[in-house]
Coordinates of C-alpha atoms in Angstrom, one line a residue:
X4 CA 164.8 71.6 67.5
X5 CA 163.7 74.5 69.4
X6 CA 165.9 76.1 71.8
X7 CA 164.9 79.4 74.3
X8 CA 167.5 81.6 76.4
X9 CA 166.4 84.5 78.0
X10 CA 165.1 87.0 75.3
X11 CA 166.7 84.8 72.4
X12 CA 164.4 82.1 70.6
X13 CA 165.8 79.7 67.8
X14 CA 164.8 76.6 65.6
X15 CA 167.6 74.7 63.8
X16 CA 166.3 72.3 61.5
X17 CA 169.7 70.0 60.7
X18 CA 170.1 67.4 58.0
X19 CA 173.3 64.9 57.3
X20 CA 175.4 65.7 54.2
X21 CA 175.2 63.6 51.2
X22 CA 178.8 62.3 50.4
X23 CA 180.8 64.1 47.7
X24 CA 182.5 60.7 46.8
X25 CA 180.4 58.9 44.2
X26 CA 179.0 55.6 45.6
X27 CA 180.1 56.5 49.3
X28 CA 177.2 56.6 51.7
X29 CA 176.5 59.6 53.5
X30 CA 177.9 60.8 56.7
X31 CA 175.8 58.7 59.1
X32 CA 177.8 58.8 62.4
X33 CA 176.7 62.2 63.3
X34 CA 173.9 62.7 65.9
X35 CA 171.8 65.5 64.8
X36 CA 170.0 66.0 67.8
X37 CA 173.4 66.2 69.8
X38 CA 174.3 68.4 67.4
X39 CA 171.9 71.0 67.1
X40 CA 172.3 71.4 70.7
X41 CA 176.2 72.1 70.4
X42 CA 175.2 74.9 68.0
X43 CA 172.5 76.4 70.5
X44 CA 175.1 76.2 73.2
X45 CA 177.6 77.9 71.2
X46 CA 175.0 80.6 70.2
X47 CA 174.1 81.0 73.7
X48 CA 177.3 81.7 75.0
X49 CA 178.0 84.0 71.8
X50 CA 174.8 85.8 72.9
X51 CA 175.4 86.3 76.4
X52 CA 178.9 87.9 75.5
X53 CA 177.0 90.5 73.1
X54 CA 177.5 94.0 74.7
X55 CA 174.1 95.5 72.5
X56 CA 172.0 93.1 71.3
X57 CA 170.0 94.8 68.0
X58 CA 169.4 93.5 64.9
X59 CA 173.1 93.9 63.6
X60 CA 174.3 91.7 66.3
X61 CA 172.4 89.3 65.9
X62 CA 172.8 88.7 62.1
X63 CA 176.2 89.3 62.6
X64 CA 176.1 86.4 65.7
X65 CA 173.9 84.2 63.5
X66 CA 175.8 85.0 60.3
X67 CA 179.2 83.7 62.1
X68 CA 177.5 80.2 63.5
X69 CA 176.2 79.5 60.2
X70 CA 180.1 79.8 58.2
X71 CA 181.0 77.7 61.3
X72 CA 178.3 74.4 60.6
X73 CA 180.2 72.5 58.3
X74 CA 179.9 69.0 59.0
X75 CA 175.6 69.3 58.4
X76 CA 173.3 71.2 56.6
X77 CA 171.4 73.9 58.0
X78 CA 168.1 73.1 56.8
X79 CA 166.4 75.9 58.5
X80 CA 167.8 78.4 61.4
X81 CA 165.1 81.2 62.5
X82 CA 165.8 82.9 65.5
X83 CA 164.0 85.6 67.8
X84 CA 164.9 88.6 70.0
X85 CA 163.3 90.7 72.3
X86 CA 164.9 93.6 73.4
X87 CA 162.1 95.7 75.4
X88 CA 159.3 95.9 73.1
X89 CA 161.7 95.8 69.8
X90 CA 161.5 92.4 68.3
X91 CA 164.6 91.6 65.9
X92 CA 164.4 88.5 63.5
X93 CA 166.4 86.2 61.7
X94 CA 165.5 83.4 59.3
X95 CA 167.0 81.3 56.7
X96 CA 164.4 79.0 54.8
X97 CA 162.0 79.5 56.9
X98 CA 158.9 82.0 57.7
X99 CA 158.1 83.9 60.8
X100 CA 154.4 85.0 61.8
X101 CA 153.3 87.1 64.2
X102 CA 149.4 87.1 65.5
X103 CA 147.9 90.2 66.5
X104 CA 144.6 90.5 68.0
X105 CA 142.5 87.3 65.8
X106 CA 144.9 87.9 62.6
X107 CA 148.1 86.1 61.8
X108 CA 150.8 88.1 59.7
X109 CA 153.7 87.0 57.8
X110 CA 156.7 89.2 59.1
X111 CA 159.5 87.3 57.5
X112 CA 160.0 84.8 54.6
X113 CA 163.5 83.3 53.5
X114 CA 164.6 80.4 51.2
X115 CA 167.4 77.7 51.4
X116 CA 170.5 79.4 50.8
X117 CA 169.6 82.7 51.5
X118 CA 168.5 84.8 54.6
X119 CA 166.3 87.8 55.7
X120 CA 166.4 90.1 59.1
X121 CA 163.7 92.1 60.0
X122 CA 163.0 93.8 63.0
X123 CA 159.8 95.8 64.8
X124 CA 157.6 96.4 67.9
X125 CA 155.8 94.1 69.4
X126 CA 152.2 94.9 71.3
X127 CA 150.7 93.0 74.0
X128 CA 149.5 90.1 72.8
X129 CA 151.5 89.7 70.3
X130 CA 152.4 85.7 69.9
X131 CA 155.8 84.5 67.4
X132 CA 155.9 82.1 65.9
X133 CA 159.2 80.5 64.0
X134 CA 158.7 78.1 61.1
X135 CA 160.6 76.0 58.8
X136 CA 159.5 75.6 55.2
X137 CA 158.9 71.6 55.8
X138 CA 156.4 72.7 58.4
X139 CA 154.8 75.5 56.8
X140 CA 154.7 72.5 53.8
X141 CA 152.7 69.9 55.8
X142 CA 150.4 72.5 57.3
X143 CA 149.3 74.4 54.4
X144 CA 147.0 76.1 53.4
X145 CA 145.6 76.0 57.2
X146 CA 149.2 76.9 59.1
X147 CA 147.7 80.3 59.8
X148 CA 144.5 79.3 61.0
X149 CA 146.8 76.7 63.0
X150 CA 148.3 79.0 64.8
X151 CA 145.1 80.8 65.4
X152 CA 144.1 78.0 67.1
X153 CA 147.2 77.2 69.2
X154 CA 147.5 80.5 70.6
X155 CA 143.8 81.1 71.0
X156 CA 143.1 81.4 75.0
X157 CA 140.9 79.0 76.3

């Protein structure tokens, strides 16, 4: 799912939980879709109460949603700021990429379990683009060359 508010960007790939129980079937009552939207909305009112909005903020804003998502698994959450020309970025199994001029960059990389912040300035031009590893996956070796083409103006 992709979600955009104001300067804030964010994917949230969501899967059901297997059940601990041996032999029970997993949680299946749960509507992902419904719920990856909860989480934006919750996220977006979080963001709109920030007083500074850096890099801090938002890990600390991202960090806090994630401890709070425990009825799914957060398969991948990468998420985008812009803050004048400062772009901060969070990602957790996931990659970010940035194209500048005709060259596409990997900014950010993070697996599963764990996650990475970066932040820096963006130039004009500059495209984002937030991906999740099962993406990156089906596109490779030609995601970069992908988003060449995508952003390329026509």
């Amino acid at each position: 799912q992709v979600y955009v508010f104001d300067a804030l960007s964010l994917i949230i790939v969501l899967e059901k939980k297997e059940s601990s129980v041996v032999g029970q079937d997993p949680v299946t009552d749960i509507d992902l879709k419904a719920y990856g939207k909860q989480v934006f909305v919750r996220l977006k009112e979080s963001y709109e109460q920030l007083e500074k909005k850096n890099l801090a903020t938002l890990r600390g804003l991202l960090e806090t949603v994630l401890k709070e998502i425990t009825t799914v698994n957060v398969v991948t959450l990468a998420a985008s700021m812009l803050v004048g020309r400062a772009l901060y970025i969070f990602c957790q199994n996931g990659e970010v990429l940035i194209r500048r001029g005709t060259k596409v960059y990997s900014v950010l990389k993070s697996e599963r379990d764990t996650h990475s912040v970066a932040s820096g300035l963006m130039e004009n031009g500059d495209v984002i683009m937030l991906v999740s590893n099962d993406l990156k996956n089906a596109l490779s070796p030609d995601l970069k060359g992908f988003l060449v083409l995508l952003t390329s103006k026509r």
